[in-house]
């Protein structure tokens, strides 16, 4: 589920969650610390108040005149947080009150017992008035905590205000990060996709933003080189097919009707013996390149090169439309192009490679054949042998494209074919007709 | 449009005069006051206080009134006009069953000095809803309104002393007021006292910066021989010279006469404090500055 989302979305979600978590933890911590702090400073403030007014309050107890009352009232008015104050003498008689003492009177017994009581808005506290170790009386004080609460709220609000800002920042950073991280990854993905299609012409990007991506790009580069190399050994279509099929290489095959072609160079043994080896291999390389090009162009699969001959087929691993027609076309094109090449070679004093081609159409077994360690994607069956036989029969009739009756039946309307003979081919019980294809 | 302004001004005038007058009640208003009627049924919605002596109180007082003889508002009248100390006052207040939020109406024999003095005392000690009867007891008697000779039953209160220090001026506060331009000092003694022709103290003259506004000016004689406080409009005229934005300290011989000025100025919306020890303290302390009369230099 999660992997359906792009890196950008994932990053944004991750960052936002991170911000939210950090924010709430900070908020919670600060809020709690604030609460503790508020309580502490409220108690501290009362400490300051009673310390500074201690003597004056004791004077009020001993000299209760209007003037001393007025003085203490004036002093108390400086402490804005004091909502109420009640002064008791040593006999617990209430001597003096300041402002609103309703809370203090209601909670009097509790305050005396507990020393301080916190409610949501107020702190009720008892402080003894001591002079020279003598307790002259005590005061109950009602402190308004609104200012602390307000300060707490202020911090809370500013924290909440930071939240959207940090969220936006997180998203911006996510987008920025995702750009620098996803760009190479997206490119990498594209490159891999291209490679999957065996498009080996691409250049692997090297704009890595991190070590891992760089490794991936380097690996892909190596893979590309490997594939490039590999494709020289194996038919490209086959590799593509195998990649796409997403299957592991295993022994096994299926029966399919294919068009099979064999080619061979006339008197190659003689040629190779009488010519310099390097010259032969150079010429042979050019020759095979031409054949490969033509076969690939016509969607044929090159099975293998056997010495100077090529074995190819149409219809596997991919089904090919008009496979017989295409194999014939291939044969004609090979002969035509080879004519040109041979003329060139002859003019250069080289030996011409005259080629014989045999084509047959029939059921074969196609698949991975061999041992577990080393296998070939190839075809086997009598019909393969027939195709090979047709190629060599060219010698007898001095033709260069020989096709079986099965092939002829399909293509006689489209190509110029000529009956050659009725013969009994090895592997076939009945007498069969063989034909050649005109190509000049 | 002009008529609308006139109406607004008129309404504002009525409003302000209503506001100004809310500290006094006349005998005729009181007799018809719903809360006073309740008082007759022993529901003490209004607390009436008689400031005359115990003797006169026992001779006859407004029905259901309590007695708080004016001498009790002094700490030691033989010395000066110092307000009774808070502990003594608290005891009296508790014994009279007084509560700070109760509606209290004070009257006296007709001088209005005594009732004003108690009015001020109660305000200093934190009472919030105190009024003055603007007629004397004699007027009440003459009108044959209900009176009694036996004190009514009292349930003690749990009054705890508190102080409104803005209404009490000490010697110290007065010393500052002399220097402070935002404060005004009013001498409520008679003209002779102010001018230094007579004195209850060792020295003659008045506190520097003080202006003379004799307490007698607040009171008028009625046709039946009794006296009454002047109407608000008349009082406004008398006090028109004093800037309302300034803090006022008033004094007299012993802070009794000046209480009348205190009451009136409270009615008129002044920020006013009474210097209780008054001239009897100031005039006897030789280090304090005074303005001496011209002919006694």
XYZ file of C-alpha atoms in Angstrom:
737
model
C 0.000 0.000 0.000
C 2.655 2.471 1.200
C 4.917 1.750 -1.773
C 2.213 2.986 -4.118
C 3.101 6.538 -3.191
C 5.965 8.431 -4.729
C 9.019 9.392 -2.739
C 7.801 13.006 -2.723
C 4.495 12.154 -1.044
C 6.200 9.762 1.344
C 8.729 12.409 2.297
C 6.035 15.043 2.836
C 4.017 12.679 5.004
C 7.114 11.634 6.938
C 8.296 15.196 7.514
C 4.836 16.417 8.499
C 4.469 13.560 10.952
C 7.898 14.306 12.322
C 7.041 17.975 12.771
C 3.758 17.088 14.441
C 5.389 14.634 16.800
C 8.206 17.026 17.721
C 5.729 19.869 18.159
C 3.419 17.938 20.404
C 6.264 16.601 22.514
C 7.708 20.115 22.856
C 4.289 21.546 23.589
C 3.592 18.947 26.219
C 6.980 19.368 27.854
C 6.948 23.156 27.830
C 3.400 23.269 29.087
C 4.233 21.003 31.985
C 7.428 22.843 32.777
C 5.498 26.093 32.638
C 2.910 24.792 35.051
C 5.555 23.707 37.512
C 7.365 26.985 36.983
C 4.195 29.037 37.506
C 3.459 27.298 40.761
C 7.006 27.783 41.918
C 7.102 31.461 41.011
C 3.692 32.035 42.605
C 4.951 30.528 45.839
C 8.215 32.468 45.510
C 6.307 35.669 44.996
C 4.296 35.132 48.141
C 7.565 34.417 49.919
C 8.880 37.804 48.793
C 5.634 39.484 49.779
C 5.474 38.067 53.276
C 9.186 38.589 53.877
C 8.968 42.239 52.864
C 5.730 42.855 54.762
C 6.498 40.584 57.711
C 7.328 43.361 60.166
C 4.527 45.619 58.967
C 1.993 42.828 59.355
C 3.243 42.062 62.851
C 2.997 45.776 63.680
C -0.624 45.691 62.538
C -1.230 42.866 65.014
C 0.404 44.740 67.888
C -0.604 48.294 66.975
C -3.939 48.053 65.239
C -4.450 51.686 64.331
C -6.202 53.042 61.303
C -2.881 54.437 60.115
C -1.069 51.106 60.318
C -4.007 49.512 58.534
C -3.872 52.187 55.866
C -0.134 51.677 55.459
C -0.359 47.934 55.062
C -3.276 48.328 52.662
C -1.171 50.740 50.645
C 1.774 48.340 50.631
C -0.438 45.428 49.615
C -1.924 47.407 46.749
C 1.527 47.152 45.149
C 1.096 43.397 44.832
C -1.400 43.226 42.001
C -1.700 39.467 42.139
C -3.041 39.482 45.683
C -6.777 38.888 45.407
C -7.306 38.711 49.120
C -5.484 38.589 52.439
C -6.606 37.688 55.920
C -4.439 38.445 58.951
C -4.705 36.439 62.158
C -3.062 37.044 65.516
C -1.519 34.262 67.605
C -4.945 33.438 69.056
C -6.316 32.856 65.545
C -8.485 35.984 65.700
C -8.989 37.629 62.346
C -7.486 41.109 62.736
C -7.443 42.517 59.261
C -8.697 41.702 55.842
C -7.676 42.975 52.448
C -9.817 42.786 49.314
C -11.871 39.672 48.704
C -11.486 36.938 51.305
C -14.387 34.683 50.284
C -12.093 31.924 48.987
C -9.877 32.162 52.037
C -12.802 31.925 54.459
C -14.281 28.963 52.625
C -11.003 27.042 52.564
C -9.605 28.352 55.850
C -9.252 24.990 57.618
C -7.732 23.325 54.543
C -5.204 26.086 53.968
C -4.075 25.984 57.577
C -3.688 22.209 57.303
C -2.061 22.013 53.853
C -0.139 25.334 53.812
C -1.021 25.857 50.131
C -3.855 24.958 47.798
C -3.815 25.398 44.044
C -7.060 25.866 42.191
C -7.425 26.679 38.497
C -7.237 30.434 39.011
C -5.887 30.917 42.492
C -3.262 29.870 44.941
C -4.368 29.898 48.549
C -1.466 29.900 50.944
C -0.713 30.234 54.627
C 2.373 32.082 55.827
C 3.428 32.386 59.420
C 4.584 35.773 60.708
C 7.684 35.114 62.727
C 9.854 37.636 64.522
C 12.840 36.476 66.588
C 11.523 32.925 66.518
C 8.218 34.064 67.946
C 5.149 33.356 65.835
C 3.107 36.526 66.161
C 0.367 35.312 63.874
C -0.175 34.237 60.316
C -1.690 35.384 57.057
C -3.823 33.568 54.534
C -3.228 34.907 51.047
C -5.234 34.444 47.897
C -2.983 34.854 44.865
C -4.456 35.293 41.430
C -2.778 32.966 38.932
C -4.365 34.524 35.846
C -1.151 36.237 34.859
C 0.704 32.936 34.925
C -2.104 31.254 33.048
C -2.043 34.032 30.495
C 1.691 33.667 30.075
C 1.230 29.935 29.653
C -1.479 30.519 27.082
C 0.754 32.953 25.240
C 3.488 30.353 24.929
C 0.930 27.766 23.909
C -0.479 30.032 21.229
C 2.929 30.947 19.864
C 3.812 27.258 19.762
C 0.588 26.574 17.886
C 1.439 29.436 15.565
C 4.824 27.898 14.853
C 3.144 24.626 13.902
C 1.732 25.663 10.505
C 4.935 27.534 9.718
C 7.083 24.511 10.468
C 4.637 22.307 8.563
C 4.978 24.517 5.509
C 8.757 24.503 5.956
C 8.713 20.726 6.270
C 6.722 20.419 3.059
C 9.034 22.814 1.232
C 12.077 20.905 2.477
C 10.399 17.629 1.524
C 9.743 18.867 -1.991
C 13.279 20.169 -2.270
C 14.766 16.944 -0.906
C 12.523 14.783 -3.012
C 13.580 16.725 -6.073
C 17.260 16.117 -5.455
C 16.667 12.530 -4.388
C 13.882 11.394 -6.635
C 15.223 12.943 -9.812
C 18.159 10.511 -10.071
C 15.945 7.681 -8.860
C 13.290 8.471 -11.454
C 16.048 8.689 -14.072
C 17.420 5.403 -12.829
C 14.001 3.811 -13.055
C 13.655 5.102 -16.616
C 17.079 3.773 -17.525
C 16.251 0.393 -16.055
C 12.976 0.363 -18.004
C 14.908 1.139 -21.184
C 17.338 -1.640 -20.407
C 14.455 -4.001 -19.864
C 13.471 -3.232 -23.433
C 17.075 -3.912 -24.354
C 17.454 -0.434 -25.634
C 21.192 -0.452 -25.216
C 21.754 2.901 -26.876
C 20.871 4.869 -23.755
C 23.364 6.657 -21.578
C 23.100 5.869 -17.900
C 22.849 9.105 -15.880
C 25.474 9.809 -13.289
C 23.797 12.669 -11.395
C 23.630 10.739 -8.161
C 22.625 12.654 -5.009
C 23.735 9.931 -2.655
C 26.163 7.094 -2.364
C 23.486 4.437 -2.756
C 22.115 5.901 -5.928
C 25.618 6.234 -7.296
C 26.212 2.535 -6.616
C 22.916 1.714 -8.321
C 23.866 3.823 -11.349
C 27.303 2.242 -11.568
C 25.783 -1.198 -11.263
C 23.295 -0.362 -13.956
C 26.118 0.822 -16.153
C 27.923 -2.513 -15.661
C 24.668 -4.341 -16.286
C 24.199 -2.403 -19.477
C 27.691 -3.328 -20.665
C 27.042 -6.920 -19.709
C 23.787 -6.981 -21.580
C 25.431 -5.327 -24.535
C 28.018 -8.041 -24.580
C 25.517 -10.760 -23.894
C 23.286 -9.669 -26.746
C 26.105 -10.446 -29.105
C 25.896 -14.088 -28.088
C 22.182 -14.419 -27.968
C 19.363 -13.300 -30.209
C 18.215 -9.883 -28.969
C 14.571 -10.848 -29.248
C 15.221 -13.908 -27.219
C 16.828 -11.870 -24.450
C 13.959 -9.373 -24.542
C 11.491 -12.193 -24.460
C 13.234 -13.863 -21.602
C 13.431 -10.599 -19.652
C 9.790 -9.814 -20.253
C 8.616 -13.288 -19.422
C 10.066 -12.742 -16.009
C 11.014 -16.405 -15.870
C 14.068 -18.144 -14.595
C 16.057 -20.151 -17.111
C 15.012 -23.758 -16.837
C 15.100 -26.804 -19.017
C 11.986 -27.351 -21.055
C 10.310 -26.628 -24.345
C 7.050 -26.345 -26.178
C 5.912 -27.553 -29.566
C 5.573 -24.816 -32.151
C 5.302 -24.499 -35.876
C 8.260 -22.480 -37.087
C 9.908 -21.481 -40.318
C 13.508 -22.722 -40.181
C 16.430 -21.501 -42.224
C 19.954 -22.846 -42.716
C 22.688 -21.079 -44.655
C 26.114 -22.284 -45.692
C 29.054 -20.976 -47.704
C 30.040 -23.024 -50.745
C 33.406 -24.692 -50.431
C 34.212 -22.901 -47.260
C 36.642 -25.593 -46.143
C 38.658 -25.125 -49.344
C 38.485 -21.346 -48.992
C 39.632 -21.345 -45.410
C 42.535 -23.619 -46.175
C 43.762 -21.545 -49.112
C 43.370 -18.126 -47.544
C 45.114 -16.350 -44.719
C 43.202 -16.981 -41.461
C 42.961 -13.317 -40.469
C 41.553 -12.465 -43.857
C 38.994 -15.261 -43.551
C 37.853 -14.185 -40.107
C 37.607 -10.533 -41.164
C 35.618 -11.466 -44.235
C 33.526 -13.920 -42.279
C 32.771 -11.293 -39.716
C 31.522 -8.894 -42.389
C 29.526 -11.764 -43.920
C 27.834 -12.695 -40.632
C 27.168 -9.100 -39.826
C 25.252 -8.762 -43.074
C 23.267 -11.914 -42.454
C 22.515 -11.013 -38.875
C 21.348 -7.590 -39.917
C 18.990 -8.965 -42.518
C 17.634 -11.706 -40.274
C 17.053 -9.307 -37.398
C 15.401 -6.818 -39.703
C 12.941 -9.492 -40.764
C 12.218 -10.497 -37.154
C 14.033 -13.787 -37.372
C 15.767 -15.378 -34.390
C 19.354 -16.471 -34.947
C 19.712 -19.789 -33.198
C 23.416 -20.258 -33.655
C 26.396 -19.956 -35.923
C 27.765 -23.353 -36.853
C 31.145 -22.759 -38.390
C 30.324 -20.870 -41.602
C 26.617 -21.594 -41.478
C 23.788 -19.800 -39.731
C 20.714 -21.387 -38.218
C 17.695 -19.150 -37.782
C 13.970 -19.482 -37.257
C 10.783 -17.424 -37.301
C 7.925 -17.681 -34.813
C 9.781 -18.048 -31.508
C 10.275 -16.832 -28.880
C 7.852 -14.201 -30.208
C 5.117 -15.088 -32.594
C 5.882 -13.418 -35.922
C 3.250 -12.464 -38.452
C 3.740 -13.996 -41.904
C 6.729 -15.848 -40.603
C 7.187 -18.006 -43.729
C 6.977 -15.015 -46.018
C 9.503 -13.197 -43.869
C 11.937 -16.096 -43.945
C 11.745 -16.207 -47.731
C 12.203 -12.461 -47.915
C 15.265 -12.855 -45.739
C 16.701 -15.464 -48.035
C 16.143 -13.319 -51.100
C 17.632 -10.263 -49.438
C 20.673 -12.247 -48.305
C 21.293 -13.429 -51.843
C 20.793 -9.973 -53.314
C 22.971 -8.127 -50.855
C 25.561 -10.846 -50.990
C 25.759 -10.479 -54.748
C 26.762 -6.876 -54.258
C 29.216 -7.715 -51.509
C 30.747 -10.568 -53.469
C 31.255 -8.345 -56.495
C 33.035 -5.897 -54.258
C 35.182 -8.597 -52.743
C 36.029 -10.033 -56.141
C 37.038 -6.579 -57.332
C 39.293 -6.380 -54.314
C 40.797 -9.740 -55.222
C 39.083 -11.532 -52.446
C 37.096 -14.733 -52.701
C 33.347 -14.486 -52.995
C 31.215 -16.237 -50.371
C 28.484 -17.936 -52.344
C 25.760 -19.002 -50.006
C 23.236 -21.807 -50.070
C 20.014 -21.456 -48.154
C 17.445 -24.051 -47.140
C 14.057 -23.213 -45.676
C 11.480 -25.515 -44.213
C 8.310 -25.019 -42.217
C 7.073 -27.446 -39.602
C 6.546 -28.501 -36.028
C 9.578 -28.383 -33.743
C 10.287 -28.383 -30.054
C 11.520 -24.962 -28.951
C 12.948 -24.097 -25.548
C 15.955 -24.384 -23.274
C 17.800 -27.500 -24.188
C 20.996 -28.734 -22.619
C 22.143 -29.269 -19.042
C 21.227 -27.186 -15.970
C 24.634 -25.527 -16.071
C 24.669 -24.747 -19.692
C 21.661 -24.576 -21.917
C 20.687 -23.244 -25.261
C 17.514 -21.669 -26.372
C 17.116 -23.682 -29.511
C 14.891 -25.891 -31.618
C 15.046 -29.620 -32.176
C 13.152 -32.118 -34.268
C 13.053 -33.805 -37.729
C 11.925 -30.619 -39.365
C 15.161 -28.957 -38.286
C 17.082 -31.685 -40.065
C 14.932 -31.288 -43.148
C 15.786 -27.589 -43.308
C 19.461 -28.474 -43.028
C 19.061 -31.119 -45.692
C 17.388 -28.690 -48.044
C 20.359 -26.399 -47.683
C 22.823 -29.083 -48.672
C 20.635 -30.325 -51.546
C 21.366 -27.010 -53.259
C 24.684 -28.615 -54.217
C 22.946 -31.328 -56.253
C 20.701 -29.001 -58.204
C 23.103 -26.027 -58.288
C 20.534 -23.730 -56.711
C 21.065 -21.350 -53.831
C 17.640 -21.177 -52.152
C 15.863 -24.478 -51.623
C 12.471 -24.676 -49.933
C 10.217 -27.565 -49.030
C 6.737 -28.167 -50.412
C 5.265 -27.062 -47.057
C 6.898 -23.701 -47.483
C 6.031 -23.420 -51.130
C 2.353 -24.000 -50.419
C 2.245 -20.879 -48.342
C 4.208 -18.478 -50.436
C 3.849 -19.563 -54.060
C 1.440 -16.713 -54.783
C 3.776 -14.099 -53.493
C 7.119 -15.264 -54.712
C 8.454 -16.628 -57.879
C 9.122 -20.310 -57.111
C 10.136 -23.140 -59.381
C 9.631 -26.843 -58.947
C 12.971 -28.694 -58.846
C 12.366 -32.334 -58.082
C 10.428 -34.922 -56.135
C 12.692 -36.652 -53.700
C 12.592 -38.711 -50.567
C 14.083 -36.705 -47.750
C 15.564 -38.287 -44.674
C 13.088 -38.052 -41.850
C 10.125 -37.897 -44.197
C 8.289 -41.041 -45.161
C 6.714 -39.734 -48.301
C 8.201 -38.418 -51.456
C 8.246 -34.627 -51.230
C 8.595 -31.880 -53.783
C 11.329 -29.343 -53.497
C 11.348 -25.844 -54.932
C 13.714 -22.995 -55.451
C 12.956 -19.280 -55.166
C 13.932 -16.899 -57.901
C 15.725 -13.882 -56.565
C 17.313 -11.971 -59.378
C -31.669 67.663 15.507
C -31.238 70.418 18.063
C -34.200 69.152 20.047
C -32.630 65.680 20.158
C -29.450 67.164 21.599
C -31.517 69.039 24.141
C -33.246 65.830 25.192
C -29.921 64.011 25.445
C -28.428 66.803 27.517
C -31.505 66.845 29.698
C -31.360 63.076 30.173
C -27.658 63.274 30.966
C -28.418 66.002 33.482
C -31.085 63.902 35.139
C -28.773 60.904 35.109
C -25.883 62.781 36.682
C -28.086 64.373 39.323
C -29.511 60.953 40.099
C -26.004 59.620 40.378
C -24.915 62.490 42.549
C -27.846 62.121 44.885
C -27.580 58.427 45.537
C -25.842 58.843 48.863
C -28.714 60.588 50.595
C -32.350 59.882 51.278
C -34.933 62.224 52.741
C -37.194 61.262 55.609
C -40.215 61.434 53.340
C -38.563 59.105 50.827
C -37.452 56.721 53.543
C -40.908 56.342 55.059
C -42.176 55.160 51.685
C -39.091 53.119 50.811
C -39.954 49.495 50.214
C -36.938 48.280 52.133
C -37.791 50.443 55.116
C -41.308 49.053 55.084
C -39.755 45.606 55.247
C -37.696 46.757 58.217
C -40.909 47.300 60.144
C -41.553 43.607 59.806
C -38.170 42.961 61.386
C -36.574 42.095 58.068
C -33.428 44.149 58.231
C -33.143 45.155 54.609
C -32.076 48.623 55.704
C -29.904 49.311 58.700
C -30.673 52.653 60.319
C -28.071 54.128 62.641
C -28.668 56.854 65.187
C -25.459 58.763 65.960
C -26.793 60.682 68.952
C -25.884 59.850 72.548
C -27.206 56.753 74.208
C -29.353 58.971 76.456
C -31.104 60.687 73.558
C -31.408 57.371 71.719
C -33.221 55.874 74.683
C -35.510 58.901 74.838
C -36.710 58.046 71.366
C -35.293 57.075 67.970
C -36.479 56.138 64.523
C -38.090 52.776 64.856
C -35.603 49.891 64.378
C -32.571 52.218 64.351
C -29.330 51.116 66.022
C -27.252 53.393 68.206
C -23.650 54.289 67.327
C -22.857 57.334 69.502
C -20.572 59.663 67.595
C -17.973 59.723 70.350
C -17.225 56.105 69.488
C -15.814 57.138 66.115
C -12.913 58.867 67.894
C -9.879 57.152 69.340
C -9.380 59.879 71.922
C -11.263 63.090 71.293
C -9.515 64.930 74.094
C -6.299 64.551 72.122
C -7.396 64.962 68.489
C -9.857 63.704 65.886
C -8.085 60.382 65.184
C -10.431 57.697 63.936
C -11.253 54.874 66.339
C -8.742 52.017 66.011
C -9.782 49.112 63.806
C -9.893 46.530 66.578
C -12.239 48.606 68.711
C -14.309 49.487 65.683
C -14.527 45.829 64.597
C -15.850 44.867 67.989
C -18.530 47.554 67.840
C -19.440 46.669 64.292
C -19.795 42.989 65.197
C -21.847 43.837 68.274
C -24.176 46.000 66.173
C -24.458 43.219 63.596
C -23.082 45.409 60.808
C -22.122 43.843 57.513
C -20.007 45.638 54.897
C -22.530 45.063 52.110
C -25.645 46.142 54.045
C -27.568 49.259 53.057
C -26.953 51.617 55.960
C -28.695 54.950 56.554
C -27.325 57.301 59.185
C -29.012 60.217 60.896
C -28.328 62.644 63.719
C -29.964 65.470 65.631
C -29.675 67.947 62.785
C -26.037 69.077 62.621
C -25.157 66.516 59.939
C -21.613 66.697 61.372
C -22.142 63.571 63.452
C -23.908 61.536 60.799
C -21.254 62.599 58.278
C -18.479 61.587 60.668
C -19.970 58.091 61.013
C -20.599 57.956 57.260
C -16.892 58.597 56.715
C -15.847 56.166 59.473
C -17.904 53.381 57.954
C -16.528 54.089 54.482
C -12.966 54.031 55.805
C -13.601 50.666 57.426
C -14.785 49.099 54.214
C -18.557 49.614 54.197
C -19.837 49.892 50.659
C -23.421 51.056 50.795
C -23.779 53.861 53.325
C -26.223 56.767 53.020
C -27.265 59.773 54.971
C -30.722 60.804 55.973
C -30.920 64.342 54.664
C -33.315 65.374 57.460
C -32.766 65.463 61.179
C -34.404 63.282 63.809
C -36.416 66.311 64.908
C -37.957 66.497 61.447
C -38.882 62.823 61.741
C -40.449 63.432 65.120
C -42.319 66.513 63.900
C -43.753 64.458 61.055
C -44.894 61.852 63.568
C -43.147 59.097 61.715
C -42.749 55.875 63.746
C -40.306 56.040 66.618
C -39.261 53.700 69.408
C -37.566 53.927 72.793
C -36.370 50.352 73.032
C -33.425 49.076 71.057
C -34.177 46.393 68.541
C -32.755 42.907 68.778
C -29.321 42.461 67.240
C -27.663 39.432 65.679
C -23.894 39.822 65.820
C -21.939 39.875 62.570
C -18.566 38.406 61.697
C -17.079 41.700 60.561
C -13.304 41.686 60.052
C -11.460 44.995 59.869
C -10.411 46.211 56.489
C -9.523 49.685 55.396
C -10.136 51.906 52.404
C -6.922 53.891 52.649
C -7.968 56.284 49.893
C -10.555 57.856 52.207
C -8.292 58.314 55.201
C -5.639 61.018 55.143
C -2.815 60.862 57.626
C -0.485 63.641 58.714
C 2.063 62.187 56.306
C -0.422 62.211 53.405
C -1.287 65.822 54.193
C 2.373 66.819 54.245
C 2.688 65.430 50.729
C -0.516 67.125 49.589
C 0.981 70.513 50.421
C 3.706 69.911 47.846
C 1.798 67.847 45.326
C 0.174 69.986 42.599
C -2.466 67.387 41.814
C -3.844 67.609 45.346
C -6.091 70.149 46.973
C -6.490 70.869 50.705
C -9.800 72.138 52.063
C -10.195 73.753 55.497
C -13.742 73.101 56.700
C -13.480 75.232 59.835
C -15.202 78.541 60.136
C -13.666 81.647 58.634
C -12.209 82.718 61.987
C -10.380 79.499 62.469
C -9.025 79.629 58.922
C -7.860 83.196 59.335
C -6.193 82.343 62.635
C -8.367 84.533 64.795
C -9.292 81.558 66.917
C -7.704 78.149 67.372
C -8.262 74.921 69.303
C -4.538 74.212 69.047
C -1.462 75.990 70.255
C -0.857 77.620 66.912
C -3.106 79.887 64.834
C -3.601 79.751 61.082
C -4.172 77.027 58.529
C -2.331 74.331 56.598
C -0.472 75.807 53.599
C -2.323 75.697 50.265
C -5.667 75.054 52.058
C -8.758 76.843 50.819
C -11.591 77.678 53.230
C -14.938 76.020 52.749
C -16.781 76.038 56.106
C -18.860 72.953 56.829
C -21.806 75.191 57.699
C -22.114 76.113 54.033
C -23.407 72.623 53.313
C -26.441 73.052 55.507
C -29.605 75.091 55.222
C -32.308 76.009 57.735
C -35.825 74.779 56.990
C -38.943 76.782 57.749
C -39.946 74.489 60.629
C -36.686 75.352 62.382
C -34.960 72.093 61.528
C -31.966 71.906 59.212
C -31.204 69.920 56.093
C -28.363 69.393 53.655
C -28.415 71.730 50.712
C -29.775 70.465 47.424
C -27.241 68.980 45.040
C -27.543 71.856 42.605
C -26.712 74.363 45.331
C -23.789 72.261 46.522
C -22.442 72.002 42.989
C -22.358 75.752 42.928
C -20.508 75.951 46.249
C -17.849 73.447 45.129
C -17.590 74.696 41.556
C -14.155 76.206 42.224
C -12.565 72.866 43.001
C -11.105 70.836 40.165
C -12.720 67.411 40.118
C -9.657 65.755 38.671
C -7.646 66.569 41.789
C -7.352 64.576 44.961
C -8.837 66.443 47.890
C -7.806 66.318 51.550
C -10.122 67.996 53.974
C -9.664 68.868 57.619
C -11.226 70.906 60.439
C -10.621 70.923 64.196
C -11.122 67.220 64.851
C -12.245 65.784 61.524
C -15.913 66.011 62.380
C -17.134 69.152 60.636
C -14.979 68.239 57.694
C -16.861 64.946 57.463
C -19.813 66.936 56.187
C -17.641 68.328 53.421
C -16.375 64.798 52.878
C -19.923 63.521 52.460
C -20.930 66.310 50.100
C -17.822 65.920 47.995
C -18.398 62.192 47.775
C -21.917 62.970 46.603
C -20.509 65.323 43.974
C -18.060 62.670 42.775
C -14.791 64.004 44.198
C -11.864 61.821 45.133
C -11.701 62.927 48.732
C -9.999 61.878 51.964
C -10.574 63.182 55.460
C -7.578 64.133 57.616
C -9.017 62.822 60.846
C -6.512 64.144 63.367
C -6.995 67.549 61.764
C -5.958 70.906 63.164
C -5.770 69.606 66.701
C -2.802 67.546 65.619
C -1.328 69.803 62.938
C -1.703 72.993 64.960
C 0.139 71.445 67.910
C 3.105 70.004 66.056
C 5.491 72.849 65.700
C 7.647 71.417 62.990
C 4.696 71.275 60.537
C 4.300 74.253 58.199
C 1.324 76.604 58.595
C 0.089 79.825 57.115
C 0.025 82.314 59.959
C -2.473 85.187 60.161
C -1.139 88.519 58.863
C -1.458 90.428 62.144
C 0.339 87.801 64.248
C 3.649 87.747 62.436
